[in-house]
PDB file of C-alpha atoms in Angstrom:
ATOM      1  CA  MET A   1      -0.049  -0.064  -0.028  1.00 44.00           C
ATOM      2  CA  THR A   2       1.267   3.675  -0.825  1.00 53.00           C
ATOM      3  CA  LEU A   3       0.937   5.851   2.120  1.00 59.00           C
ATOM      4  CA  PRO A   4      -0.253   9.371   0.972  1.00 56.00           C
ATOM      5  CA  HIS A   5       3.382  10.916   1.808  1.00 65.00           C
ATOM      6  CA  GLU A   6       4.848   8.265  -0.628  1.00 65.00           C
ATOM      7  CA  ARG A   7       3.138  10.009  -3.431  1.00 58.00           C
ATOM      8  CA  LEU A   8       5.540  12.369  -3.245  1.00 60.00           C
ATOM      9  CA  HIS A   9       8.595  10.302  -3.560  1.00 62.00           C
ATOM     10  CA  GLU A  10       7.530   7.417  -6.266  1.00 64.00           C
ATOM     11  CA  GLY A  11      10.057   6.527  -9.109  1.00 72.00           C
ATOM     12  CA  ALA A  12      13.469   7.842  -7.527  1.00 86.00           C
ATOM     13  CA  HIS A  13      15.584   9.649 -10.472  1.00 94.00           C
ATOM     14  CA  ASP A  14      19.102   7.949 -10.755  1.00 96.00           C
ATOM     15  CA  ARG A  15      21.470  10.765  -9.204  1.00 97.00           C
ATOM     16  CA  LEU A  16      24.723   9.750 -11.188  1.00 97.00           C
ATOM     17  CA  GLY A  17      27.263   9.488  -8.329  1.00 96.00           C
ATOM     18  CA  HIS A  18      29.910   8.202 -10.422  1.00 97.00           C
ATOM     19  CA  LEU A  19      29.449  10.971 -12.772  1.00 97.00           C
ATOM     20  CA  ARG A  20      29.668  14.142 -10.767  1.00 97.00           C
ATOM     21  CA  GLY A  21      32.757  15.991 -11.513  1.00 96.00           C
ATOM     22  CA  ASN A  22      32.829  14.580 -14.971  1.00 97.00           C
ATOM     23  CA  ASP A  23      33.182  17.634 -16.872  1.00 96.00           C
ATOM     24  CA  ASP A  24      32.867  16.323 -20.382  1.00 97.00           C
ATOM     25  CA  TRP A  25      29.847  14.430 -19.671  1.00 97.00           C
ATOM     26  CA  GLU A  26      28.208  17.417 -17.834  1.00 97.00           C
ATOM     27  CA  ALA A  27      29.195  19.723 -20.815  1.00 97.00           C
ATOM     28  CA  GLU A  28      27.554  17.620 -23.294  1.00 97.00           C
ATOM     29  CA  ARG A  29      24.344  16.934 -21.249  1.00 98.00           C
ATOM     30  CA  TRP A  30      24.193  20.863 -20.805  1.00 98.00           C
ATOM     31  CA  LEU A  31      24.016  20.970 -24.325  1.00 97.00           C
ATOM     32  CA  ASP A  32      21.370  18.620 -25.221  1.00 98.00           C
ATOM     33  CA  PRO A  33      18.141  20.409 -25.758  1.00 96.00           C
ATOM     34  CA  SER A  34      16.100  17.600 -23.703  1.00 97.00           C
ATOM     35  CA  THR A  35      17.624  17.954 -20.600  1.00 98.00           C
ATOM     36  CA  ARG A  36      15.804  20.135 -17.951  1.00 98.00           C
ATOM     37  CA  VAL A  37      16.907  22.935 -15.233  1.00 98.00           C
ATOM     38  CA  LEU A  38      14.951  24.224 -12.205  1.00 97.00           C
ATOM     39  CA  VAL A  39      16.312  27.427 -11.200  1.00 98.00           C
ATOM     40  CA  VAL A  40      16.075  27.762  -7.581  1.00 97.00           C
ATOM     41  CA  ALA A  41      16.045  31.544  -6.363  1.00 97.00           C
ATOM     42  CA  GLY A  42      17.981  31.524  -2.740  1.00 94.00           C
ATOM     43  CA  THR A  43      15.683  28.578  -1.805  1.00 94.00           C
ATOM     44  CA  ARG A  44      12.610  29.479  -3.578  1.00 95.00           C
ATOM     45  CA  ILE A  45      10.818  27.873  -6.938  1.00 96.00           C
ATOM     46  CA  SER A  46       8.479  29.463  -9.366  1.00 94.00           C
ATOM     47  CA  SER A  47       4.709  28.655  -9.154  1.00 91.00           C
ATOM     48  CA  PRO A  48       3.656  27.068 -11.291  1.00 91.00           C
ATOM     49  CA  LEU A  49       6.493  24.872 -11.263  1.00 91.00           C
ATOM     50  CA  THR A  50       8.842  25.171 -14.346  1.00 93.00           C
ATOM     51  CA  TRP A  51      11.398  23.353 -15.707  1.00 96.00           C
ATOM     52  CA  LEU A  52      13.854  24.983 -18.400  1.00 97.00           C
ATOM     53  CA  SER A  53      15.936  23.863 -21.274  1.00 98.00           C
ATOM     54  CA  PRO A  54      19.904  24.745 -20.381  1.00 98.00           C
ATOM     55  CA  ALA A  55      19.572  27.547 -22.961  1.00 97.00           C
ATOM     56  CA  GLU A  56      16.768  29.303 -21.174  1.00 98.00           C
ATOM     57  CA  ALA A  57      18.218  28.950 -17.839  1.00 97.00           C
ATOM     58  CA  PRO A  58      20.018  31.917 -15.848  1.00 96.00           C
ATOM     59  CA  GLU A  59      23.711  32.036 -14.895  1.00 96.00           C
ATOM     60  CA  GLY A  60      24.485  30.630 -11.626  1.00 97.00           C
ATOM     61  CA  ARG A  61      25.711  27.641  -9.518  1.00 97.00           C
ATOM     62  CA  ARG A  62      25.011  24.347 -11.625  1.00 98.00           C
ATOM     63  CA  VAL A  63      23.805  21.181  -9.401  1.00 98.00           C
ATOM     64  CA  LEU A  64      23.750  17.908 -11.227  1.00 98.00           C
ATOM     65  CA  LEU A  65      20.336  16.073  -9.691  1.00 98.00           C
ATOM     66  CA  GLY A  66      20.862  13.295 -11.603  1.00 97.00           C
ATOM     67  CA  GLU A  67      18.604  11.212 -14.857  1.00 97.00           C
ATOM     68  CA  ARG A  68      15.321   9.875 -15.255  1.00 94.00           C
ATOM     69  CA  ASP A  69      14.006   8.225 -18.164  1.00 93.00           C
ATOM     70  CA  GLY A  70      17.179   9.113 -20.436  1.00 94.00           C
ATOM     71  CA  ARG A  71      16.676  12.892 -19.599  1.00 96.00           C
ATOM     72  CA  ALA A  72      19.415  15.021 -17.598  1.00 98.00           C
ATOM     73  CA  TYR A  73      18.241  17.194 -14.680  1.00 98.00           C
ATOM     74  CA  PHE A  74      19.901  20.390 -13.327  1.00 98.00           C
ATOM     75  CA  ALA A  75      19.231  22.442 -10.700  1.00 98.00           C
ATOM     76  CA  VAL A  76      20.503  26.045 -11.200  1.00 98.00           C
ATOM     77  CA  ILE A  77      21.066  28.423  -7.863  1.00 97.00           C
ATOM     78  CA  VAL A  78      20.495  32.026  -8.554  1.00 97.00           C
ATOM     79  CA  SER A  79      20.009  34.976  -5.992  1.00 95.00           C
ATOM     80  CA  ARG A  80      17.109  35.482  -3.992  1.00 93.00           C
ATOM     81  CA  ASP A  81      17.062  38.672  -5.660  1.00 93.00           C
ATOM     82  CA  HIS A  82      15.945  36.641  -9.013  1.00 93.00           C
ATOM     83  CA  ALA A  83      12.643  35.535  -7.630  1.00 91.00           C
ATOM     84  CA  ASP A  84       9.516  37.575  -7.836  1.00 92.00           C
ATOM     85  CA  ASP A  85       6.435  37.107  -5.239  1.00 91.00           C
ATOM     86  CA  SER A  86       5.350  34.457  -7.199  1.00 93.00           C
ATOM     87  CA  TRP A  87       8.178  32.351  -6.215  1.00 95.00           C
ATOM     88  CA  LEU A  88       7.431  30.548  -3.063  1.00 93.00           C
ATOM     89  CA  PRO A  89       9.379  28.213  -0.364  1.00 92.00           C
ATOM     90  CA  LEU A  90       8.962  24.311  -0.982  1.00 90.00           C
ATOM     91  CA  ARG A  91       6.371  24.224   1.728  1.00 86.00           C
ATOM     92  CA  SER A  92       3.725  26.685  -0.123  1.00 88.00           C
ATOM     93  CA  VAL A  93       4.188  24.333  -3.475  1.00 87.00           C
ATOM     94  CA  LEU A  94       3.790  21.132  -1.984  1.00 84.00           C
ATOM     95  CA  PRO A  95      -0.134  20.905  -2.968  1.00 78.00           C
ATOM     96  CA  GLU A  96       1.647  21.283  -6.422  1.00 80.00           C
ATOM     97  CA  LEU A  97       3.855  18.860  -6.212  1.00 80.00           C
ATOM     98  CA  VAL A  98       1.281  16.435  -5.210  1.00 69.00           C
ATOM     99  CA  GLY A  99      -0.880  16.992  -7.878  1.00 59.00           C
ATOM    100  CA  ALA A 100       1.915  16.360 -10.531  1.00 55.00           C
ATOM    101  CA  THR A 101       1.819  13.891 -13.540  1.00 47.00           C
ATOM    102  CA  ASP A 102       5.217  13.703 -14.392  1.00 54.00           C
ATOM    103  CA  ALA A 103       6.503  12.619 -10.696  1.00 71.00           C
ATOM    104  CA  LEU A 104       9.379  14.601 -10.436  1.00 85.00           C
ATOM    105  CA  ALA A 105       8.836  15.415  -7.226  1.00 89.00           C
ATOM    106  CA  PRO A 106      12.073  13.571  -5.802  1.00 91.00           C
ATOM    107  CA  LEU A 107      13.935  16.149  -8.160  1.00 94.00           C
ATOM    108  CA  VAL A 108      12.241  19.224  -6.873  1.00 94.00           C
ATOM    109  CA  PHE A 109      13.049  17.665  -3.266  1.00 93.00           C
ATOM    110  CA  HIS A 110      16.608  17.048  -4.239  1.00 95.00           C
ATOM    111  CA  ALA A 111      17.181  20.776  -5.738  1.00 96.00           C
ATOM    112  CA  ILE A 112      15.730  22.259  -2.760  1.00 95.00           C
ATOM    113  CA  GLY A 113      17.853  20.330  -0.569  1.00 96.00           C
ATOM    114  CA  MET A 114      21.032  21.179  -2.464  1.00 97.00           C
ATOM    115  CA  ALA A 115      20.145  24.828  -2.295  1.00 96.00           C
ATOM    116  CA  GLU A 116      19.075  24.756   1.490  1.00 95.00           C
ATOM    117  CA  TRP A 117      22.597  23.156   2.137  1.00 96.00           C
ATOM    118  CA  LEU A 118      24.656  25.806  -0.501  1.00 95.00           C
ATOM    119  CA  ALA A 119      22.798  28.393   1.454  1.00 94.00           C
ATOM    120  CA  ALA A 120      23.829  27.556   4.792  1.00 94.00           C
ATOM    121  CA  THR A 121      27.185  26.347   4.115  1.00 96.00           C
ATOM    122  CA  ARG A 122      29.718  29.304   3.733  1.00 94.00           C
ATOM    123  CA  PHE A 123      32.625  29.103   4.818  1.00 97.00           C
ATOM    124  CA  CYS A 124      34.999  25.750   6.079  1.00 97.00           C
ATOM    125  CA  PRO A 125      33.951  24.943   9.740  1.00 95.00           C
ATOM    126  CA  ARG A 126      37.659  23.778  10.337  1.00 95.00           C
ATOM    127  CA  CYS A 127      39.394  26.813   8.732  1.00 96.00           C
ATOM    128  CA  GLY A 128      36.774  29.642   8.108  1.00 97.00           C
ATOM    129  CA  GLY A 129      38.234  29.781   4.625  1.00 97.00           C
ATOM    130  CA  PRO A 130      35.983  30.326   1.920  1.00 96.00           C
ATOM    131  CA  LEU A 131      34.676  27.364  -0.018  1.00 97.00           C
ATOM    132  CA  VAL A 132      34.416  26.160  -3.899  1.00 97.00           C
ATOM    133  CA  MET A 133      31.930  24.044  -5.190  1.00 97.00           C
ATOM    134  CA  GLN A 134      33.280  20.737  -6.600  1.00 97.00           C
ATOM    135  CA  SER A 135      31.895  17.389  -8.021  1.00 97.00           C
ATOM    136  CA  SER A 136      29.033  18.800  -9.678  1.00 97.00           C
ATOM    137  CA  GLY A 137      27.621  20.533  -6.749  1.00 97.00           C
ATOM    138  CA  HIS A 138      27.823  18.349  -4.462  1.00 97.00           C
ATOM    139  CA  GLU A 139      30.957  18.698  -2.163  1.00 98.00           C
ATOM    140  CA  LEU A 140      32.283  21.825  -1.146  1.00 98.00           C
ATOM    141  CA  ALA A 141      36.048  22.667  -0.468  1.00 98.00           C
ATOM    142  CA  CYS A 142      38.478  24.939   1.306  1.00 97.00           C
ATOM    143  CA  SER A 143      41.964  25.638  -0.100  1.00 96.00           C
ATOM    144  CA  ASP A 144      43.448  23.419   2.981  1.00 96.00           C
ATOM    145  CA  GLY A 145      41.718  20.493   1.526  1.00 95.00           C
ATOM    146  CA  HIS A 146      38.899  20.008   4.091  1.00 97.00           C
ATOM    147  CA  VAL A 147      35.560  18.983   2.233  1.00 97.00           C
ATOM    148  CA  GLN A 148      31.868  19.326   3.314  1.00 97.00           C
ATOM    149  CA  PHE A 149      29.171  17.190   2.102  1.00 97.00           C
ATOM    150  CA  PRO A 150      25.520  17.731   2.068  1.00 96.00           C
ATOM    151  CA  ARG A 151      23.637  16.559   5.470  1.00 92.00           C
ATOM    152  CA  SER A 152      20.410  15.344   6.664  1.00 93.00           C
ATOM    153  CA  ASP A 153      19.337  15.693  10.280  1.00 95.00           C
ATOM    154  CA  PRO A 154      17.591  12.288  11.681  1.00 97.00           C
ATOM    155  CA  ALA A 155      14.216  13.752  13.109  1.00 98.00           C
ATOM    156  CA  VAL A 156      11.774  10.886  14.868  1.00 98.00           C
ATOM    157  CA  ILE A 157       7.936  11.816  14.071  1.00 98.00           C
ATOM    158  CA  MET A 158       5.730   9.329  15.959  1.00 98.00           C
ATOM    159  CA  LEU A 159       2.366   8.246  16.633  1.00 98.00           C
ATOM    160  CA  ILE A 160       1.754   7.373  20.393  1.00 98.00           C
ATOM    161  CA  THR A 161      -1.458   4.981  21.403  1.00 98.00           C
ATOM    162  CA  HIS A 162      -2.664   3.485  24.572  1.00 98.00           C
ATOM    163  CA  GLY A 163      -5.184   0.697  24.885  1.00 97.00           C
ATOM    164  CA  GLU A 164      -6.068  -2.830  23.203  1.00 97.00           C
ATOM    165  CA  PRO A 165      -5.094  -2.382  19.838  1.00 96.00           C
ATOM    166  CA  GLY A 166      -8.060  -1.912  17.405  1.00 95.00           C
ATOM    167  CA  SER A 167     -10.658  -1.539  19.973  1.00 96.00           C
ATOM    168  CA  SER A 168     -13.031   1.764  20.552  1.00 95.00           C
ATOM    169  CA  ASP A 169     -11.234   2.554  23.699  1.00 96.00           C
ATOM    170  CA  GLU A 170      -7.451   2.862  22.041  1.00 98.00           C
ATOM    171  CA  VAL A 171      -6.471   6.738  21.969  1.00 98.00           C
ATOM    172  CA  ALA A 172      -3.510   8.183  20.294  1.00 98.00           C
ATOM    173  CA  LEU A 173      -1.435  11.131  21.316  1.00 98.00           C
ATOM    174  CA  LEU A 174      -1.759  14.306  19.708  1.00 98.00           C
ATOM    175  CA  GLY A 175      -0.351  17.844  20.354  1.00 98.00           C
ATOM    176  CA  ARG A 176      -0.163  21.521  19.285  1.00 96.00           C
ATOM    177  CA  LYS A 177       1.971  24.589  19.610  1.00 94.00           C
ATOM    178  CA  GLY A 178       1.083  27.512  21.342  1.00 90.00           C
ATOM    179  CA  GLU A 179       1.365  29.510  17.690  1.00 92.00           C
ATOM    180  CA  TRP A 180      -0.784  27.160  15.727  1.00 93.00           C
ATOM    181  CA  PRO A 181      -4.629  28.071  15.436  1.00 91.00           C
ATOM    182  CA  ASP A 182      -7.210  26.616  17.310  1.00 91.00           C
ATOM    183  CA  GLY A 183      -7.915  23.247  16.582  1.00 94.00           C
ATOM    184  CA  ARG A 184      -4.522  22.468  15.102  1.00 96.00           C
ATOM    185  CA  PHE A 185      -3.085  19.231  15.939  1.00 97.00           C
ATOM    186  CA  SER A 186      -0.092  16.910  14.890  1.00 97.00           C
ATOM    187  CA  THR A 187       1.984  13.860  16.177  1.00 98.00           C
ATOM    188  CA  LEU A 188       4.736  14.778  17.854  1.00 98.00           C
ATOM    189  CA  ALA A 189       8.438  14.821  16.796  1.00 97.00           C
ATOM    190  CA  GLY A 190      11.889  15.748  17.422  1.00 97.00           C
ATOM    191  CA  PHE A 191      15.375  15.337  16.478  1.00 97.00           C
ATOM    192  CA  CYS A 192      17.796  12.670  17.148  1.00 97.00           C
ATOM    193  CA  GLU A 193      20.390  13.366  19.453  1.00 97.00           C
ATOM    194  CA  PRO A 194      24.296  12.666  19.441  1.00 96.00           C
ATOM    195  CA  GLY A 195      24.700   8.578  20.604  1.00 97.00           C
ATOM    196  CA  GLU A 196      20.941   8.157  20.823  1.00 98.00           C
ATOM    197  CA  SER A 197      19.351   5.459  18.864  1.00 98.00           C
ATOM    198  CA  LEU A 198      16.298   6.671  17.177  1.00 98.00           C
ATOM    199  CA  GLU A 199      13.904   4.359  19.599  1.00 98.00           C
ATOM    200  CA  ASP A 200      15.479   6.055  22.546  1.00 98.00           C
ATOM    201  CA  ALA A 201      14.689   9.250  20.329  1.00 98.00           C
ATOM    202  CA  VAL A 202      10.976   8.973  20.298  1.00 98.00           C
ATOM    203  CA  ARG A 203      10.730   7.987  23.916  1.00 98.00           C
ATOM    204  CA  ARG A 204      12.774  10.940  25.391  1.00 98.00           C
ATOM    205  CA  GLU A 205      10.821  13.636  22.982  1.00 97.00           C
ATOM    206  CA  VAL A 206       7.414  12.436  23.863  1.00 98.00           C
ATOM    207  CA  ALA A 207       8.654  12.319  27.616  1.00 97.00           C
ATOM    208  CA  GLU A 208       9.954  16.071  27.096  1.00 96.00           C
ATOM    209  CA  GLU A 209       7.103  17.258  25.264  1.00 96.00           C
ATOM    210  CA  ALA A 210       4.314  15.701  27.029  1.00 97.00           C
ATOM    211  CA  GLY A 211       5.488  14.223  30.059  1.00 97.00           C
ATOM    212  CA  VAL A 212       4.103  10.519  28.756  1.00 98.00           C
ATOM    213  CA  ARG A 213       6.408   7.502  29.024  1.00 98.00           C
ATOM    214  CA  VAL A 214       6.495   5.106  26.318  1.00 98.00           C
ATOM    215  CA  GLY A 215       7.367   1.419  25.984  1.00 98.00           C
ATOM    216  CA  ALA A 216       7.571  -0.232  22.921  1.00 98.00           C
ATOM    217  CA  VAL A 217       8.361   1.473  19.431  1.00 98.00           C
ATOM    218  CA  GLN A 218       8.194   0.405  15.850  1.00 98.00           C
ATOM    219  CA  TYR A 219       9.296   1.957  12.718  1.00 98.00           C
ATOM    220  CA  VAL A 220       7.000   2.412  10.055  1.00 97.00           C
ATOM    221  CA  GLY A 221       8.585   4.425   7.259  1.00 95.00           C
ATOM    222  CA  ASN A 222      10.573   7.520   6.698  1.00 95.00           C
ATOM    223  CA  GLN A 223      10.137  10.971   4.467  1.00 93.00           C
ATOM    224  CA  PRO A 224      12.675  13.366   3.024  1.00 92.00           C
ATOM    225  CA  TRP A 225      12.034  17.056   4.362  1.00 91.00           C
ATOM    226  CA  PRO A 226      14.601  19.416   3.290  1.00 91.00           C
ATOM    227  CA  LEU A 227      12.901  22.705   5.219  1.00 87.00           C
ATOM    228  CA  PRO A 228      16.029  22.919   5.712  1.00 90.00           C
ATOM    229  CA  ALA A 229      17.309  19.583   5.922  1.00 93.00           C
ATOM    230  CA  SER A 230      15.631  16.690   7.557  1.00 95.00           C
ATOM    231  CA  LEU A 231      15.301  13.303   7.192  1.00 96.00           C
ATOM    232  CA  MET A 232      11.599  12.253   9.118  1.00 97.00           C
ATOM    233  CA  LEU A 233      12.048   8.590  10.937  1.00 98.00           C
ATOM    234  CA  GLY A 234       8.343   7.714  11.159  1.00 97.00           C
ATOM    235  CA  PHE A 235       7.475   5.597  14.074  1.00 98.00           C
ATOM    236  CA  THR A 236       4.529   4.061  16.074  1.00 98.00           C
ATOM    237  CA  GLY A 237       5.049   3.658  20.135  1.00 98.00           C
ATOM    238  CA  VAL A 238       2.689   2.317  23.211  1.00 98.00           C
ATOM    239  CA  ALA A 239       2.496   4.492  26.076  1.00 98.00           C
ATOM    240  CA  LEU A 240       2.842   3.201  29.502  1.00 98.00           C
ATOM    241  CA  ASP A 241       0.578   5.128  30.678  1.00 96.00           C
ATOM    242  CA  LEU A 242      -2.036   7.883  30.248  1.00 97.00           C
ATOM    243  CA  ASP A 243      -0.700  11.101  32.356  1.00 97.00           C
ATOM    244  CA  ILE A 244       0.022  13.787  30.198  1.00 97.00           C
ATOM    245  CA  ASN A 245       2.441  16.793  31.679  1.00 96.00           C
ATOM    246  CA  THR A 246       3.105  19.055  29.084  1.00 94.00           C
ATOM    247  CA  ASP A 247       6.175  21.253  28.647  1.00 85.00           C
ATOM    248  CA  ALA A 248       5.067  24.623  27.992  1.00 85.00           C
ATOM    249  CA  GLU A 249       8.119  25.389  25.903  1.00 88.00           C
ATOM    250  CA  GLU A 250       7.596  22.817  23.469  1.00 88.00           C
ATOM    251  CA  LEU A 251       3.818  22.101  23.402  1.00 94.00           C
ATOM    252  CA  ASP A 252       0.536  24.513  24.433  1.00 94.00           C
ATOM    253  CA  GLU A 253      -1.580  21.333  24.648  1.00 95.00           C
ATOM    254  CA  ALA A 254      -1.497  17.386  24.007  1.00 97.00           C
ATOM    255  CA  ARG A 255      -4.637  15.357  24.409  1.00 97.00           C
ATOM    256  CA  TRP A 256      -5.411  11.596  23.649  1.00 98.00           C
ATOM    257  CA  PHE A 257      -8.117  11.220  20.615  1.00 98.00           C
ATOM    258  CA  THR A 258     -10.049   8.033  19.869  1.00 98.00           C
ATOM    259  CA  ARG A 259     -10.936   6.801  16.414  1.00 98.00           C
ATOM    260  CA  GLU A 260     -14.024   8.601  16.762  1.00 97.00           C
ATOM    261  CA  ASP A 261     -13.058  11.934  17.947  1.00 97.00           C
ATOM    262  CA  LEU A 262     -10.495  12.145  14.969  1.00 97.00           C
ATOM    263  CA  LEU A 263     -13.193  10.940  12.199  1.00 97.00           C
ATOM    264  CA  ARG A 264     -15.934  13.520  14.092  1.00 97.00           C
ATOM    265  CA  GLY A 265     -13.591  16.056  14.496  1.00 97.00           C
ATOM    266  CA  ALA A 266     -11.883  16.105  11.233  1.00 96.00           C
ATOM    267  CA  LYS A 267     -15.486  16.047   9.298  1.00 96.00           C
ATOM    268  CA  ALA A 268     -16.536  19.167  11.431  1.00 96.00           C
ATOM    269  CA  GLY A 269     -14.116  20.967  10.571  1.00 94.00           C
ATOM    270  CA  ASP A 270     -12.960  21.432  14.191  1.00 94.00           C
ATOM    271  CA  LEU A 271      -9.960  19.227  14.325  1.00 96.00           C
ATOM    272  CA  LEU A 272      -7.334  20.552  11.579  1.00 95.00           C
ATOM    273  CA  LEU A 273      -4.868  17.572  10.915  1.00 95.00           C
ATOM    274  CA  PRO A 274      -1.167  17.893   8.602  1.00 93.00           C
ATOM    275  CA  GLY A 275      -1.647  17.926   5.092  1.00 88.00           C
ATOM    276  CA  GLU A 276      -1.751  14.543   3.095  1.00 83.00           C
ATOM    277  CA  VAL A 277       2.084  15.559   1.872  1.00 84.00           C
ATOM    278  CA  SER A 278       3.293  14.714   5.207  1.00 90.00           C
ATOM    279  CA  ILE A 279       4.463  11.555   7.038  1.00 94.00           C
ATOM    280  CA  SER A 280       2.401  12.816  10.040  1.00 96.00           C
ATOM    281  CA  ARG A 281      -0.581  12.364   8.127  1.00 95.00           C
ATOM    282  CA  SER A 282       0.060   8.897   7.409  1.00 95.00           C
ATOM    283  CA  LEU A 283       0.856   7.825  10.806  1.00 97.00           C
ATOM    284  CA  ILE A 284      -2.685   9.099  11.789  1.00 97.00           C
ATOM    285  CA  GLU A 285      -4.715   7.857   8.718  1.00 96.00           C
ATOM    286  CA  GLY A 286      -3.057   4.207   9.163  1.00 96.00           C
ATOM    287  CA  TRP A 287      -4.114   4.165  12.693  1.00 97.00           C
ATOM    288  CA  VAL A 288      -7.544   5.401  12.106  1.00 97.00           C
ATOM    289  CA  GLY A 289      -7.928   2.610   9.087  1.00 96.00           C
ATOM    290  CA  GLN A 290      -9.200   5.229   6.473  1.00 95.00           C
ATOM    291  CA  PRO A 291      -8.535   8.732   4.916  1.00 93.00           C
ATOM    292  CA  LEU A 292      -9.704  11.333   7.012  1.00 93.00           C
ATOM    293  CA  PRO A 293     -10.963  14.910   5.440  1.00 91.00           C
ATOM    294  CA  GLY A 294      -9.400  18.286   5.609  1.00 83.00           C
ATOM    295  CA  SER A 295      -5.935  19.530   6.461  1.00 76.00           C
ATOM    296  CA  TRP A 296      -3.780  22.635   7.519  1.00 72.00           C
TER     297      TRP A 296
END
């Protein structure tokens, strides 16, 4: 079964890692009119999403994305000044990507992730020297030879339940932040710390944010989330009790919901759940056992 968020990542492109830095091959493909280029202004892309030929692309930092169906794809990263108000951050164009018929969303995620990394990585963290792109944009090196590579930060996102599985009394834990509108709830999430297993990160984050103790934890799936540089790792977990004690700095509120609570609230519009592109939505709907109406 394809989960809702997985529609963004079906049919991954060949990233052609073995050809990065091959200037002759890259120059040849850049001259190919069938090659397609996504322009990223800072970390924003045009809406509607537009792929250009190399001849139409502006000058900028060229990044090889890879190949799909025999066609090469690049990103060209230019200054934020290149964009007008119609250019949007990735989060704002996610609904457009979900509805895309050409299944190019993984290429867009790749391009935005690289743009976010290049925007944040400007000087060598070891010597402070300036960095130069190499390996078709996938490495940055200083004059002392220190090489930086793109990084993705592992983050856990989890649906915690309590009660007999499948029973009408089984409940799931959702929380909301203070800056969110009334009625908006989501699964809990947080970053994995150094030296910590993913399962222990789930238990620690839930305890820190909601004061709920978690026992068994099970991996479900993952989702690239370059906002700016995360890999969301989805889990379910079983709470050892129903006691909630929220950390006001993390959550404004945490509540237990039955399946009926979620169905009724979503249908009435009183409960706003994450959009269908999010693994959070997949975790919730997987537990409920059916799609839910409405989203953020």
